[in-house]
Short mmCIF file of C-alpha atoms in Angstrom, two decimals:
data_model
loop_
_atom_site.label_atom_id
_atom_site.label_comp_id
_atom_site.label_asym_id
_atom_site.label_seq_id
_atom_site.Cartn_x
_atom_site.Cartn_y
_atom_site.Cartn_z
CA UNK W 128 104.04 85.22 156.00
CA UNK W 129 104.79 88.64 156.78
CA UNK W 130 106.57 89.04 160.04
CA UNK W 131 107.22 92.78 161.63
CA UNK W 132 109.45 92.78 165.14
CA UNK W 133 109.40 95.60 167.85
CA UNK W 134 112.25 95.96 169.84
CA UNK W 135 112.47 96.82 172.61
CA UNK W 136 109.62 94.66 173.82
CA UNK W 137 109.41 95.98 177.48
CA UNK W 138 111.58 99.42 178.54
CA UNK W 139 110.98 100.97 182.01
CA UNK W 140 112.75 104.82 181.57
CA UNK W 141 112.47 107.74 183.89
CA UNK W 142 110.33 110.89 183.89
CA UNK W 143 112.02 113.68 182.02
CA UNK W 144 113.86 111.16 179.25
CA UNK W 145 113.76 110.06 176.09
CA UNK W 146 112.63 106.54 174.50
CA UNK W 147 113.09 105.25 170.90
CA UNK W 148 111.10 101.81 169.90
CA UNK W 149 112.12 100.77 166.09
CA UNK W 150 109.64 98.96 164.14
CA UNK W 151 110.99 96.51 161.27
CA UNK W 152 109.29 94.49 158.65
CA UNK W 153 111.55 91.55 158.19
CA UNK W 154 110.31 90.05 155.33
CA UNK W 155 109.16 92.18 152.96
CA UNK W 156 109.42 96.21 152.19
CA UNK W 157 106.92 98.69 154.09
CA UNK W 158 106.48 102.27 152.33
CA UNK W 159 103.54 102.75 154.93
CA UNK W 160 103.91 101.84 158.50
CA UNK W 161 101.48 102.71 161.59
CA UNK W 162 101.94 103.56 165.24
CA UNK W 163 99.13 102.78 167.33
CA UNK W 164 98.82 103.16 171.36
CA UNK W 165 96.67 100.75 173.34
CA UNK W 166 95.83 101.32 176.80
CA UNK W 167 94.30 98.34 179.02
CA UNK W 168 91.25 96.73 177.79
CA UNK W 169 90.86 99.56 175.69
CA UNK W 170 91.37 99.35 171.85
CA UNK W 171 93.99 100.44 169.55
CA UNK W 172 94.15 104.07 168.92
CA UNK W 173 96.10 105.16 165.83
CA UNK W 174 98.49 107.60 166.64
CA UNK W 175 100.25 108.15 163.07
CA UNK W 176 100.99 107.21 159.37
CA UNK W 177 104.60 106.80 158.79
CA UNK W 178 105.53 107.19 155.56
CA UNK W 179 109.41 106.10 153.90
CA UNK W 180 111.08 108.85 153.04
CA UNK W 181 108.67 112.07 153.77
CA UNK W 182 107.02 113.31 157.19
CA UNK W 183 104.75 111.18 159.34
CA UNK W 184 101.21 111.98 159.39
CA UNK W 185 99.68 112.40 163.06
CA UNK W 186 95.79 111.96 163.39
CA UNK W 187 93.99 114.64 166.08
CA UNK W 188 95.28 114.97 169.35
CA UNK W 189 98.55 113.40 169.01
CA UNK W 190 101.77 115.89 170.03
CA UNK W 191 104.10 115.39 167.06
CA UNK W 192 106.62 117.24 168.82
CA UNK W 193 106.52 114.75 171.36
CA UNK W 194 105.93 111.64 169.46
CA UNK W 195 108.74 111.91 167.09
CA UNK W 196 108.75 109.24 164.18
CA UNK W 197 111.09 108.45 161.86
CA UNK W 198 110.68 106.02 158.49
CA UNK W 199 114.09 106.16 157.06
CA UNK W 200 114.12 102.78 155.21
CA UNK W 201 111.39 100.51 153.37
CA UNK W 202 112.36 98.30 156.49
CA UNK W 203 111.85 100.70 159.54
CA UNK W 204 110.06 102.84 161.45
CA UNK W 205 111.35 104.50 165.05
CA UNK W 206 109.30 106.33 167.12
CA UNK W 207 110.70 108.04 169.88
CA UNK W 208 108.81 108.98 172.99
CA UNK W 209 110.43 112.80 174.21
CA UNK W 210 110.40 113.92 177.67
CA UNK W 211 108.44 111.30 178.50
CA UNK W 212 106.09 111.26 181.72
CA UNK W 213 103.96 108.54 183.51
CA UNK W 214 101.10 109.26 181.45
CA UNK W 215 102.71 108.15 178.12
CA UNK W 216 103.25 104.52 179.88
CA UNK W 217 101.17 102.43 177.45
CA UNK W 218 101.05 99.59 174.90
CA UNK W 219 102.70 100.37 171.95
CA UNK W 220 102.28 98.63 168.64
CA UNK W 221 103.37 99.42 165.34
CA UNK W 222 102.05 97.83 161.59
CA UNK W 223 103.54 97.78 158.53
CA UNK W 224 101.21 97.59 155.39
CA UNK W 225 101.97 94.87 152.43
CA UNK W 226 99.89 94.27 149.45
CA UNK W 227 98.20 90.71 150.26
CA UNK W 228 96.13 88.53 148.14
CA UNK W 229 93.52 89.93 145.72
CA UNK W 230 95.38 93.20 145.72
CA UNK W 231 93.93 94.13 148.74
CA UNK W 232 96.10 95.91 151.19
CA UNK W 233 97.03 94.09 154.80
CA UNK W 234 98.55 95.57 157.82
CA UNK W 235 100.91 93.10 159.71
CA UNK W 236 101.48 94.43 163.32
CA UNK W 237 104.45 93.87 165.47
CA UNK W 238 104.49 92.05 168.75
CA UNK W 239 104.12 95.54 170.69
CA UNK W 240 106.15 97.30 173.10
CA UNK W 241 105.10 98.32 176.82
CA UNK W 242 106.93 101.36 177.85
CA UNK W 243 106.87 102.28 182.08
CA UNK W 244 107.65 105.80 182.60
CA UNK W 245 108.67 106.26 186.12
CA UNK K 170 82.27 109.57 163.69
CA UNK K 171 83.45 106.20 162.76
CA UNK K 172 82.72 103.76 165.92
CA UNK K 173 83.35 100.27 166.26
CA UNK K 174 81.14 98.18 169.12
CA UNK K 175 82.03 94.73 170.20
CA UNK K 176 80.47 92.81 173.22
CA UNK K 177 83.30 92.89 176.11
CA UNK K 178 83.27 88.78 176.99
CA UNK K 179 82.36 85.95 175.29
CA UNK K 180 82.44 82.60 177.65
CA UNK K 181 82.55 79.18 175.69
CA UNK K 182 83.17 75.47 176.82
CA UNK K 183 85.60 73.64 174.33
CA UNK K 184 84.01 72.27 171.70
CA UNK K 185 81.54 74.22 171.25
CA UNK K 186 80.76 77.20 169.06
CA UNK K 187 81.89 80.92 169.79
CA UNK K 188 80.49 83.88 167.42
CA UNK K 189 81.56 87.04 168.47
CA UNK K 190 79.46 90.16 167.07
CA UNK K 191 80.27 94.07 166.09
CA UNK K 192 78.16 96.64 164.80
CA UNK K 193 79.89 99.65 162.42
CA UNK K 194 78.90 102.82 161.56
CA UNK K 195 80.56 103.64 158.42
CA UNK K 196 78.96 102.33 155.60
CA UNK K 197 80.84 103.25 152.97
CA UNK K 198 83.84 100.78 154.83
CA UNK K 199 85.49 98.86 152.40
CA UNK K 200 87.21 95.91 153.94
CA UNK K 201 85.81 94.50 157.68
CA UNK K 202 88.62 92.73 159.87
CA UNK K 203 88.63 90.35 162.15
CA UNK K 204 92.41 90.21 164.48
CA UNK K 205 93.44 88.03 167.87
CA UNK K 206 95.26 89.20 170.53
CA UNK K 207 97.65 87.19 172.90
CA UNK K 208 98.26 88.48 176.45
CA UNK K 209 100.84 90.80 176.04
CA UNK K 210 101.21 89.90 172.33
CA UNK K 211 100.37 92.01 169.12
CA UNK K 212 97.53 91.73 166.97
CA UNK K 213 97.22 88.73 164.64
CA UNK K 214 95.23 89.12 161.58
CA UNK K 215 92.76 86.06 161.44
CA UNK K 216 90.55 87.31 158.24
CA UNK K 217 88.43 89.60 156.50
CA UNK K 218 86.10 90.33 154.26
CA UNK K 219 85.32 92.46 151.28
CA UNK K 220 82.12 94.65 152.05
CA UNK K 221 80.73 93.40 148.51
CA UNK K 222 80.52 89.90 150.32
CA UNK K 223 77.85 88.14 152.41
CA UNK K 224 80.37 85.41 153.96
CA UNK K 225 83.77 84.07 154.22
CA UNK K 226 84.88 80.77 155.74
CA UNK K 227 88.59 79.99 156.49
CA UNK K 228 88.93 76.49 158.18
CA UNK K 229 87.21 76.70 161.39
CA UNK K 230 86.05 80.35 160.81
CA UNK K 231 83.21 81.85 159.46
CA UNK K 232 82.77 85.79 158.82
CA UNK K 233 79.03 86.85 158.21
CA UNK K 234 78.25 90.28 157.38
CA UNK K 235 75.21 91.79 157.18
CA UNK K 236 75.72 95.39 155.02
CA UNK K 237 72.10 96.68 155.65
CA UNK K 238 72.45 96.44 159.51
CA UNK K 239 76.65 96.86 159.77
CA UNK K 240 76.91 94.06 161.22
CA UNK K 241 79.39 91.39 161.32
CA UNK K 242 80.37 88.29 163.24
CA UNK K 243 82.99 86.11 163.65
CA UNK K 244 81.97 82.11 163.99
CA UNK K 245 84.62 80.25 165.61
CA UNK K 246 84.00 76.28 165.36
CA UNK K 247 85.32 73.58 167.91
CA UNK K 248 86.50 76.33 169.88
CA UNK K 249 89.96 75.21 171.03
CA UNK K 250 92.00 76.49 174.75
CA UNK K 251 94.18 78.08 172.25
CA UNK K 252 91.85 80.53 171.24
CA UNK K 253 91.54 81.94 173.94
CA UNK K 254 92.06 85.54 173.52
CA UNK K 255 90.87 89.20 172.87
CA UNK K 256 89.53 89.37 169.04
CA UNK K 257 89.21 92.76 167.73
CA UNK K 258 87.11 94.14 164.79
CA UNK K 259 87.87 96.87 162.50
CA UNK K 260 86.34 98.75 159.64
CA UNK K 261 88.67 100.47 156.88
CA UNK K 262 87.67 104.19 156.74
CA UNK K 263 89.63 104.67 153.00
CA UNK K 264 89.20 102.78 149.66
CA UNK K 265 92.45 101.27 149.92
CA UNK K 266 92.04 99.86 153.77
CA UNK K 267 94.90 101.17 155.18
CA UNK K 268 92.82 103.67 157.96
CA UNK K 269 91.09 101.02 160.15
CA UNK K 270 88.94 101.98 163.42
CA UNK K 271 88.99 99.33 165.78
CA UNK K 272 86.26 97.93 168.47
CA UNK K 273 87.60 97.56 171.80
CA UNK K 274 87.83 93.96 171.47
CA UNK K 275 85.89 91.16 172.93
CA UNK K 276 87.54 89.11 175.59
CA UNK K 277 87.22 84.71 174.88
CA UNK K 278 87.45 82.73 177.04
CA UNK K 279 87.65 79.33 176.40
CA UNK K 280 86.99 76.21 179.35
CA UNK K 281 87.89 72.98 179.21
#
């Protein structure tokens, strides 16, 4: 099946710096990949679109300044976290979309990665 | 908007039956999804169903959804320690399915 990694899976960094978490689809080649953010017992909030090759698209209320993402290859997606502050600790997960059966579209999500801003 | 509601707990001894339930809002969704959680794990997509349908069974699961009243469930038979978990629901807001809206998951819990 289609496997995506995260890496790093856990990263504690310090207020004031900068964190990048790559998202790769392993198996298989991702034009489209999403970032979402998931806070505790709360549900996944999409964050952006990442598309291979032109600029991200960030929904409402997301800082794309701040969030900066990057889909340089069919196989991966960075988003880096800038300046970052406590308040951007969360639960972040990426997916990477892959045409499944009956030509219906499926979004395969990575393993997640909690960042700790301290 | 588009909202997503899920119950918050589901409580099941093994063996038996779980069915977890969401209500939509956006008719006009396309594809319905059911995914699992893991602590501390990403999301696992279990199944889903075509908004044209009435039901879908995969092994020990059973997707009903009911179009008129958005609503959909998830049937889990024999439910097993293993499934423990948080399941989410989501609704496609595009044609193609690639703009979901999630629930905020409902959490299993599974007893032996």
């Amino acid at each position: 099946g289609a496997v995506v990694s995260q890496h790093p899976s856990w990263v504690i960094c310090k207020s004031g710096t900068s964190v990048k978490i790559e998202c790769r689809s392993l198996d298989f080649q991702a034009t489209t990949m999403f970032w979402y953010r998931q806070f505790p017992k709360q549900s996944l909030m999409l964050m952006a679109t990442s598309n291979e090759g032109s600029k991200a698209t960030y929904e409402q209320g997301v800082e794309k300044d701040k969030f900066l993402i990057n889909h340089a290859s069919l196989t991966l997606s960075t988003l880096t976290v800038t300046s970052a502050h406590p308040e951007d600790s969360s639960f972040y997960i990426c997916s990477a979309l892959a045409l499944g059966l009956a030509s219906s579209y499926e979004q395969y999500f990575g393993p997640g990665t909690r960042l700790t801003v301290t | 908007g588009e909202d997503v509601e899920q119950s918050l707990f589901l409580s099941v001894r093994e063996g038996d039956s779980s069915v977890i339930n969401c209500t939509y809002t956006d008719s006009s969704s396309t594809y319905l999804y059911w995914y699992k959680q893991e602590p501390g794990a990403g999301l696992q997509l279990l199944t889903y169903i075509f908004s044209n349908m009435d039901m879908k069974q995969d092994q020990r699961l059973t997707v009903l959804l009911n179009k008129k009243d958005k609503h959909l469930s998830l049937r889990i038979a024999d439910t097993q320690t293993g499934d423990s978990a948080i399941y989410f629901c989501a609704e496609s807001i595009n044609q193609a399915g690639t703009a979901l809206i999630f629930g905020k998951g409902t959490t299993l819990s599974v007893s032996s």
